[in-house]
Amino acid sequence: MGLTHEQKSNGSEVSDVRLESSSTETSHLFGGSSKQKTLSKAVQIAQHVFDLHDAQQTVLQAGDNMYGTLETAIELRVSQLCQDLSHGHSDLPAAGASSSTSTSEFSMPPPTRASSTAASSSTSGVHQKQALSNEAGSSGSSSSSGDPSQGRLGPKSVSIDARHASGQLAYGPGGLTIESLANFSSCRATACVYAGLWQYEVTVLTSGIQQLGWCTALCPFTGEEGVGDAADSYAFDGKRLRKWSVKCSPYGQAWAPGDVIGCCIDLDKGEASFYRNGVSMGVAFTNVRTMQPHLAYFPAASISYTERCKFNFGASPFEHPVSRHKPLQAPPEAADSATAGYLVNCLERLALFEPESEQSTDGPASAAAAAPGSSSSTSAPAQIPSQLHMSRLSLNSGSGPRISSTQTIPLDDWILMAGVITARLLPLLQLHSYLIPSMLMPMLTSLAQPAPPHPHRRPTSLSSHPISPHDAAATPTTTRPSLSVTQSLAASAAAAGPTATSTAAATAAAAAEPTPGSTPLSRVLDLLVLCSHQSSSEQLFRTLLESLSFKTLISPVAQGQVADTPTSTPYLRLAAGLVRNPTVCSVWVRHPNFLYLTECLLARKSPSMEDMVALVPAVWWPGSSCPEPPEAQARMEASLASLTGSISQVEELQYQLIAPLMTLPSYSDPRQSSLEEFLGHLVQKNRGCNRDVPPPGLSDQSVLISTFFVLLRFLQSALYSLDSCPVGGLFVKTAWKGDAEPVNDLGRLGGVVTHLAREVTIRPAELEPTMLHPAPRLHAAAPSAAAAAVPLSRVPHLLQAAMTLYSFKLGSSMRVTHAVERGMSASIGGLMDVERAMAAAAAPVGPTDYLAYLQEARRFFLDDVVTNVRFGGVLKAVFFSGWKQGALFTLCAWLSHLLSTLAAQQGALLSYIPTCYTDAIVDFMKLLLKADNRSQTIQALLPHGLHDIIGLLAVLLHDTRICNPEVKVSLISCVANLLGSQEFLSAFEANEVARLRLLPAVVSCLDTQGWHPAPAILQRLIGGGGFGQPQGEYSSPVFRQLLSRSLPLGSNPCKVLVHRLLETCNWVVTEFTITVSELFESRNSGRRQMSEVQQQYRKAGDMVDACAGLLRLIEVVVLSMPDAFLQPPLLNFNKLLEVLTFVLSHFTVGADARKLQELLAPLPTPTSGGRGSALSSLVRLERDMLASKVGKAAVLAPVLGCLLGLWRAVTHEEQEEQRTAPLGGAGTPSLPTTPSPSSPPFPATPPPHHRTTHTASTASTAGSIYATPGKAEAAHPPPSVPALTPSEPSGASGPGVPSDVSSVEAQPQLRASRTRAWLLSNLGRHYDARFRRHVAHLAGLDWRGLLPVEGVAQELAGFLALVAALEKSAPPPQSPSHAASPGRSHAPAGAAAAANTEGAAPATPTSECEVPEEFLDPITTEVMTDPVVLPDSQVTLDRSTVERHLMTSTTDPFSRTDLTMEACQPDRALAVRIQAWVQLQSSKAAAASEQ
């Protein structure tokens, strides 16, 4: 028996498979007593496969040539089908179904797969019946007779009329996909309708502004007007939820990308309606004008910039056909469709039999063996594919459906029957491509699905199939996805072993490959390849792939997302099965639109808000604010689990689909793989997607997400084998190429790429691959088969492609997830506040009472919470479910290892790293904060790389090579969020790098803005132990103990900390004052919008929280390092008192405090028409929330604690002096007084606090990683200004007097009295009448009730002692005539006038004395103690003023030129004159005091 190929008479290239059989061969198959059983079996198989009835069976059994008799029988069967169809009986047999007469005495048991499924619920049969009914119905509308073109004008093949389009349109593959490149573009079809019922479909590929509908030829298309903007044009816009016909009105549902919009018009009734995914949105327009010469309606659309859509006028089967409505392009004739459907069913039934290639010893060779030499036609295949030469399979062979030994068919009979089928089927499919998606693809989809778990049980829908064992075995990965990070690592560690080698991985990969020809789908593909010409089969597969890719594009991911619509899982399973065939895979790669088809196969249909309600119908959240019953939690978890499972199936199948591209060479460039070609296309196409106005032509965002997770599967194990990374080649050399490289669009840690390429120098050694030291703790996962398939040389390029896609879309999507979580938490908090306010509200007093306002606010917050909970659950299922958590951690751990290596190296290579590398780490760390069982998860991840990530965050916070401000903010925000968790705080405490570098790094990040997270980090690290707080309980005892060592007194970090805390607090209080004033004015005027008022209330509340936190930090510094304020110069001391006074004036008594009290006073109960009714419930709620925040304890307690801390410091010194006095002996000075040779000509005395010496000694052992004071600071320490105490005689010696210094220092009691007087005198300079009222208000508060903490009474007694001492030493309030003029005269009266002690700003002894102008600092207007001259402007300032200025700016404050402390020259002559003048005035003051 041989095979020949004859061309059909119509000239097509499809070949017939003819059987050239001799009488001997025919007798072998159908005659001869010795083969009677084989003959009877072959006849029964043929009857079953071709579903032959009585007449056809008679012909088959009577013939002597199987091929001829089969053709005759099929002709009779097709004629019968067409005759039944013409009589209105369009009952097409389902695939695999056999007639009742086909089962004779030798009843052939059908294959297991077809026994219970094909005869009753075959998917292909259902689709074919639906297609036939649609075609039959489309030819018999109520307004037309049998002619489908009646009521229609235009060509048979309908397309977009480019001649009458406006704007600028880009056309996609096939010419039916359009994208607007102008602000507003319009187009219409080439056919129109004037009578009857018509329909066309539009698939919206983007969810923006599009107007879809019908218009006449007179509708104007301009840059601003389109469909629906003129008379006799009707459109629907699913973005704005409007219908348009000259005017707009609300209509319809919001659409999402991938939605199919059915546009229907009934010109018999004059109505137009629209459908979304087959669901009617109602009649949109009535009274549509008809039956006039110019009223023929064209399908038309108007779309805005970058919007895309795809039209279907009937060239392909409608996704959701509407009853009695005809397509504008007629489908194939019903007879052709019936014939194609019958033949497709025959092919399906044939594929369910397993072919066998047994050789008969008493007969001729089989057809398979004779095929290569028997054919003389040049178009015939050279030989039968080797996968068809197989022995009979056992019950458990292969991974497809189990076939028993009785369910096989001889190979020659199998090929012969296939040849008979394809000889008639392929010409039809080639003539009508419509039949491929309507007939062939449903059959293949059904065959691609896994076998049902029970022979008598089959799922009722395509989307309900789980991943089959065959598909599971086909994936190269060796471990299945897990449910959490911990489980993922545990599974990976269990799979790992010292014996895991590349050979084992290759063996696993080979075992995972499906056996060729072992599944019905693979057998159908083999038959189509074998029994057709190459060009015909390739054209067939191209059309099949195009239809399949579109199906995956519009199909939902999960069941229930779109009603009565199968999910994309069965279509992806079919695509994965198709590409396993070498011929189909080659057709796919060589397809002209290979890149576009691959994008469609990776796309996922995004749900709209209505779809998410269908996906997650029940919503629940923890807390008393949830109104849902407890069982709602189980329902929501079940919905999210189902969604997660559906997404996992889709991701698994997408990976199986893309994995073959790794080894297939690119058709356009054989030097690279097809996967690299696709990745390069995807990156190049989506350049600029993060711009404010994205460019046109971007991919769907789901494509980028799917591709990233496919790459993540490759990288999850391949990264472990990478011991070097060509960082210089990837980021430095490409930076020199400019815009030619897409990677240069990414932001870099060091700033803009052009700046780095121009200004930053890279050493040649840095361009070499960066060697990565092995990190054993990262090797927790065993190399998988996926890693073995990835060449190590390509891993860095795959990594860079994955990180580029992360930068394009995935990173922003993950940040949206975190934003939704924050919004949900805020909404839940607001809901709980409203419910508390409702519980405390009085009984309603009318229709507009306050309770009604609260109910309105509750509805608002409740809707917001429900939306965020549902949306957040869906986002978690998409980005963080299953295996993705472990894979993301693996990626971030390896990235941290790479960045740590670069950070430890010298040079600027770290500056070239894209910002997406740190963004991925930051986003994952935020994810861990929301992980279930967070404590266990963190402990499990610490030894696998989390420890390194924590150390990296501490290192990068203050790396000078990182200049990108967004990166700095993201890093500091990430650390702030992490430290809010006690588990992460413990992890930071246990990390050696974090202990050494975190505090200085956070201080360097301090900014003078209230919303900067650095103060919150410091509060978490060193907070606690203040007034009203439990003593000895700190937020972090470890970092509290490290404070003095990390920030030694006099170091630059310590100066920066004090300066910026005070400046930031001052700025916050100022902003709070402005906000309160604006709210007070708007309350009286009522001119501002309610939304603005609401925002102002929120801002005021945030400012109060920030102020309280900053004051607590200042209190911590006062308690831990009082010398920072008590050590001269006293700029920090004076600034501290100014800030405290500023705070007290707004929260105690005074005009500003009264304004705040009036603003927060309880409002009267609102009544109808009253002023209270003008306030919305949200504004009222915000006001109540602000009133609860502005409490006395939160803000005023740290103020009291700061004053008390200073008093404790001097009190402690007195006790230390009294305790150490007997050890010194008479005449022994306790502190050195000899001036340094490099000091100014007057003595410099250290501050009277012995703890400073201890701090300096411990600072020297803290390590070399911290900056030390500059040379100028060491050479010129801040001098002290001497003063006399009131108890000293006028001629007594003091520290500022050269003679007899030791006699004063040798008297401990005199020393203590002088220290006490020093503090009281400096406080007295600020202790005016206003400050006296503030302090009295503090002392009069009920602190025991406000702060019920143990020890408050004892601390309060110390504060009262300070107040009593101030009242005793301070001068009485001055009259206005004797008040000192600010800035120029300094005349405190009484005993404190002479107490110009160490470090205090010099004060003149009388109010009549004026300070010389040259002695005053031009900025602070204070007497200078260490004058220096600026190098450029030649202005003389005090050294402390210059140091403070350099903390915020590095330029000359007068000339704006660069300035350093070393460049300032001391003015020693001026310093001598100032010192002499100060001593003179002190002597005069002492003499006046004696008199």
Coordinates of C-alpha atoms in Angstrom, one line a residue, residues 1200 1333-1343 1346 1356 1359-1360 1363:
L1200 CA 8.1 70.4 79.9
R1333 CA 2.3 83.0 81.7
H1334 CA 3.3 80.0 79.5
V1335 CA 5.3 78.4 82.3
A1336 CA 2.5 79.1 84.8
H1337 CA 0.1 77.4 82.4
L1338 CA 2.4 74.3 82.2
A1339 CA 2.7 74.2 86.0
G1340 CA -1.1 74.5 86.5
L1341 CA -2.1 71.5 84.3
D1342 CA -3.4 68.3 85.8
W1343 CA -0.5 66.2 84.6
L1346 CA -3.3 63.7 81.6
L1356 CA 6.5 67.4 88.3
F1359 CA 9.7 71.2 87.3
L1360 CA 8.0 73.2 90.1
V1363 CA 9.8 77.5 88.3

